[in-house]
Amino acid sequence: MRFMILIHSNESAEAAWADGRSAELEQAHGAVIDELMRSGEFVDTNELDVENVTVIGHHGGAPVVSRGPFTEGTEYVGGYYIVDVADQDRAVEIAGRFAETRYSPVEVRRLVHASDPN
């Protein structure tokens, strides 16, 4: 089963990483990536650009384009992992290892394919 792990961020999380805790962040990600590569569970990961973001929505029936990364909240998706694991419990276990969980949510969602009956 494939899952996407969405790593949210916010101003307080970014401040923590800028305040000297970035080594902890990088170490956690490095360890997870190494483990996933060895186990064959790794599919993809990327940090997302927070400077060059466009948000598209509709207002009054017409499309509205604005600069992001925010929609209505103060959190934004800062990065993601796609993993191919046995079950959701394994995906949750992986997501729980990220240092970001102390400052902002990390979300786990199963990827649904059109051919997937579940």
PDB file of C-alpha atoms in Angstrom:
ATOM      1  CA  MET A   1       0.000   0.000   0.000  1.00  0.00           C
ATOM      2  CA  ARG A   2       1.221   3.451  -0.817  1.00  0.00           C
ATOM      3  CA  PHE A   3       0.860   6.313   1.621  1.00  0.00           C
ATOM      4  CA  MET A   4       1.722   9.990   1.434  1.00  0.00           C
ATOM      5  CA  ILE A   5       3.180  11.514   4.569  1.00  0.00           C
ATOM      6  CA  LEU A   6       2.494  15.259   4.501  1.00  0.00           C
ATOM      7  CA  ILE A   7       4.771  17.292   6.743  1.00  0.00           C
ATOM      8  CA  HIS A   8       3.091  20.534   7.763  1.00  0.00           C
ATOM      9  CA  SER A   9       4.984  23.552   8.989  1.00  0.00           C
ATOM     10  CA  ASN A  10       4.267  26.939  10.532  1.00  0.00           C
ATOM     11  CA  GLU A  11       6.118  29.978  11.844  1.00  0.00           C
ATOM     12  CA  SER A  12       6.939  28.458  15.246  1.00  0.00           C
ATOM     13  CA  ALA A  13       8.328  25.304  13.622  1.00  0.00           C
ATOM     14  CA  GLU A  14      10.453  27.330  11.227  1.00  0.00           C
ATOM     15  CA  ALA A  15      11.730  29.437  14.145  1.00  0.00           C
ATOM     16  CA  ALA A  16      12.748  26.278  16.025  1.00  0.00           C
ATOM     17  CA  TRP A  17      14.750  25.006  13.049  1.00  0.00           C
ATOM     18  CA  ALA A  18      16.393  28.390  12.579  1.00  0.00           C
ATOM     19  CA  ASP A  19      17.246  28.425  16.296  1.00  0.00           C
ATOM     20  CA  GLY A  20      19.840  25.665  15.979  1.00  0.00           C
ATOM     21  CA  ARG A  21      17.636  22.588  15.906  1.00  0.00           C
ATOM     22  CA  SER A  22      18.059  21.917  12.184  1.00  0.00           C
ATOM     23  CA  ALA A  23      20.723  19.224  12.794  1.00  0.00           C
ATOM     24  CA  GLU A  24      18.125  17.167  14.684  1.00  0.00           C
ATOM     25  CA  LEU A  25      15.707  17.603  11.792  1.00  0.00           C
ATOM     26  CA  GLU A  26      18.265  16.563   9.187  1.00  0.00           C
ATOM     27  CA  GLN A  27      19.427  13.577  11.252  1.00  0.00           C
ATOM     28  CA  ALA A  28      15.868  12.253  11.618  1.00  0.00           C
ATOM     29  CA  HIS A  29      15.181  12.565   7.899  1.00  0.00           C
ATOM     30  CA  GLY A  30      18.508  10.994   6.967  1.00  0.00           C
ATOM     31  CA  ALA A  31      17.864   7.999   9.215  1.00  0.00           C
ATOM     32  CA  VAL A  32      14.346   7.485   7.848  1.00  0.00           C
ATOM     33  CA  ILE A  33      15.485   7.775   4.223  1.00  0.00           C
ATOM     34  CA  ASP A  34      18.328   5.297   4.800  1.00  0.00           C
ATOM     35  CA  GLU A  35      15.974   2.794   6.425  1.00  0.00           C
ATOM     36  CA  LEU A  36      13.323   3.159   3.712  1.00  0.00           C
ATOM     37  CA  MET A  37      15.906   2.730   0.947  1.00  0.00           C
ATOM     38  CA  ARG A  38      17.284  -0.450   2.570  1.00  0.00           C
ATOM     39  CA  SER A  39      13.821  -1.932   3.143  1.00  0.00           C
ATOM     40  CA  GLY A  40      12.528  -1.096  -0.350  1.00  0.00           C
ATOM     41  CA  GLU A  41       9.713   1.057   1.086  1.00  0.00           C
ATOM     42  CA  PHE A  42      11.007   4.353  -0.324  1.00  0.00           C
ATOM     43  CA  VAL A  43       9.146   5.853  -3.296  1.00  0.00           C
ATOM     44  CA  ASP A  44       9.756   9.625  -3.202  1.00  0.00           C
ATOM     45  CA  THR A  45      10.345  12.623  -0.947  1.00  0.00           C
ATOM     46  CA  ASN A  46      10.783  16.342  -1.414  1.00  0.00           C
ATOM     47  CA  GLU A  47      10.798  19.572   0.487  1.00  0.00           C
ATOM     48  CA  LEU A  48       8.321  22.056  -0.992  1.00  0.00           C
ATOM     49  CA  ASP A  49       9.191  25.635  -1.928  1.00  0.00           C
ATOM     50  CA  VAL A  50       7.432  28.092   0.392  1.00  0.00           C
ATOM     51  CA  GLU A  51       8.518  31.236  -1.457  1.00  0.00           C
ATOM     52  CA  ASN A  52       7.201  30.616  -4.972  1.00  0.00           C
ATOM     53  CA  VAL A  53       3.647  29.398  -4.346  1.00  0.00           C
ATOM     54  CA  THR A  54       0.435  30.119  -6.212  1.00  0.00           C
ATOM     55  CA  VAL A  55      -2.973  29.424  -4.677  1.00  0.00           C
ATOM     56  CA  ILE A  56      -5.942  29.106  -7.034  1.00  0.00           C
ATOM     57  CA  GLY A  57      -9.559  29.260  -5.925  1.00  0.00           C
ATOM     58  CA  HIS A  58     -12.916  30.595  -7.041  1.00  0.00           C
ATOM     59  CA  HIS A  59     -14.682  33.698  -5.839  1.00  0.00           C
ATOM     60  CA  GLY A  60     -18.010  34.722  -7.302  1.00  0.00           C
ATOM     61  CA  GLY A  61     -17.724  32.080 -10.032  1.00  0.00           C
ATOM     62  CA  ALA A  62     -14.395  33.359 -11.359  1.00  0.00           C
ATOM     63  CA  PRO A  63     -10.958  31.873 -10.707  1.00  0.00           C
ATOM     64  CA  VAL A  64      -8.815  33.871  -8.281  1.00  0.00           C
ATOM     65  CA  VAL A  65      -5.042  33.487  -8.212  1.00  0.00           C
ATOM     66  CA  SER A  66      -2.979  34.664  -5.245  1.00  0.00           C
ATOM     67  CA  ARG A  67       0.498  34.244  -3.867  1.00  0.00           C
ATOM     68  CA  GLY A  68       0.839  31.587  -1.156  1.00  0.00           C
ATOM     69  CA  PRO A  69       1.810  29.401   0.626  1.00  0.00           C
ATOM     70  CA  PHE A  70      -1.211  29.985   2.807  1.00  0.00           C
ATOM     71  CA  THR A  71      -4.819  29.293   1.991  1.00  0.00           C
ATOM     72  CA  GLU A  72      -6.938  30.138   5.043  1.00  0.00           C
ATOM     73  CA  GLY A  73      -4.653  28.894   7.815  1.00  0.00           C
ATOM     74  CA  THR A  74      -1.190  29.635   9.091  1.00  0.00           C
ATOM     75  CA  GLU A  75       0.131  26.129   8.435  1.00  0.00           C
ATOM     76  CA  TYR A  76       1.406  24.931   5.107  1.00  0.00           C
ATOM     77  CA  VAL A  77       2.745  21.701   3.672  1.00  0.00           C
ATOM     78  CA  GLY A  78       6.520  21.927   3.860  1.00  0.00           C
ATOM     79  CA  GLY A  79       7.336  18.535   2.354  1.00  0.00           C
ATOM     80  CA  TYR A  80       6.206  15.007   1.751  1.00  0.00           C
ATOM     81  CA  TYR A  81       7.213  11.370   1.564  1.00  0.00           C
ATOM     82  CA  ILE A  82       5.571   8.664  -0.490  1.00  0.00           C
ATOM     83  CA  VAL A  83       6.151   5.221   0.982  1.00  0.00           C
ATOM     84  CA  ASP A  84       5.119   1.746  -0.149  1.00  0.00           C
ATOM     85  CA  VAL A  85       4.514  -0.173   3.066  1.00  0.00           C
ATOM     86  CA  ALA A  86       2.584  -3.186   4.359  1.00  0.00           C
ATOM     87  CA  ASP A  87      -0.111  -1.189   6.138  1.00  0.00           C
ATOM     88  CA  GLN A  88      -1.143   2.133   7.648  1.00  0.00           C
ATOM     89  CA  ASP A  89       0.412   1.261  11.008  1.00  0.00           C
ATOM     90  CA  ARG A  90       3.841   1.151   9.354  1.00  0.00           C
ATOM     91  CA  ALA A  91       3.246   4.501   7.616  1.00  0.00           C
ATOM     92  CA  VAL A  92       2.200   6.051  10.943  1.00  0.00           C
ATOM     93  CA  GLU A  93       5.285   4.607  12.648  1.00  0.00           C
ATOM     94  CA  ILE A  94       7.501   6.226  10.001  1.00  0.00           C
ATOM     95  CA  ALA A  95       5.698   9.586  10.253  1.00  0.00           C
ATOM     96  CA  GLY A  96       6.070   9.589  14.035  1.00  0.00           C
ATOM     97  CA  ARG A  97       9.857   9.600  13.729  1.00  0.00           C
ATOM     98  CA  PHE A  98      10.062  13.079  12.215  1.00  0.00           C
ATOM     99  CA  ALA A  99      11.149  15.914  14.507  1.00  0.00           C
ATOM    100  CA  GLU A 100       8.458  18.120  12.968  1.00  0.00           C
ATOM    101  CA  THR A 101       5.790  16.309  15.003  1.00  0.00           C
ATOM    102  CA  ARG A 102       6.804  18.382  18.039  1.00  0.00           C
ATOM    103  CA  TYR A 103       5.878  21.650  16.321  1.00  0.00           C
ATOM    104  CA  SER A 104       3.262  20.932  13.662  1.00  0.00           C
ATOM    105  CA  PRO A 105       1.124  18.085  12.327  1.00  0.00           C
ATOM    106  CA  VAL A 106       2.425  15.289  10.148  1.00  0.00           C
ATOM    107  CA  GLU A 107      -0.420  13.720   8.203  1.00  0.00           C
ATOM    108  CA  VAL A 108      -0.610  10.178   6.780  1.00  0.00           C
ATOM    109  CA  ARG A 109      -2.947   9.454   3.868  1.00  0.00           C
ATOM    110  CA  ARG A 110      -3.337   6.341   1.754  1.00  0.00           C
ATOM    111  CA  LEU A 111      -2.922   7.000  -1.951  1.00  0.00           C
ATOM    112  CA  VAL A 112      -6.056   5.853  -3.767  1.00  0.00           C
ATOM    113  CA  HIS A 113      -5.661   4.675  -7.333  1.00  0.00           C
ATOM    114  CA  ALA A 114      -8.567   4.511  -9.796  1.00  0.00           C
ATOM    115  CA  SER A 115      -8.006   0.746 -10.084  1.00  0.00           C
ATOM    116  CA  ASP A 116      -7.934   0.263  -6.298  1.00  0.00           C
ATOM    117  CA  PRO A 117     -11.271  -1.222  -5.134  1.00  0.00           C
ATOM    118  CA  ASN A 118     -10.714  -0.075  -1.536  1.00  0.00           C
TER     119      ASN A 118
END
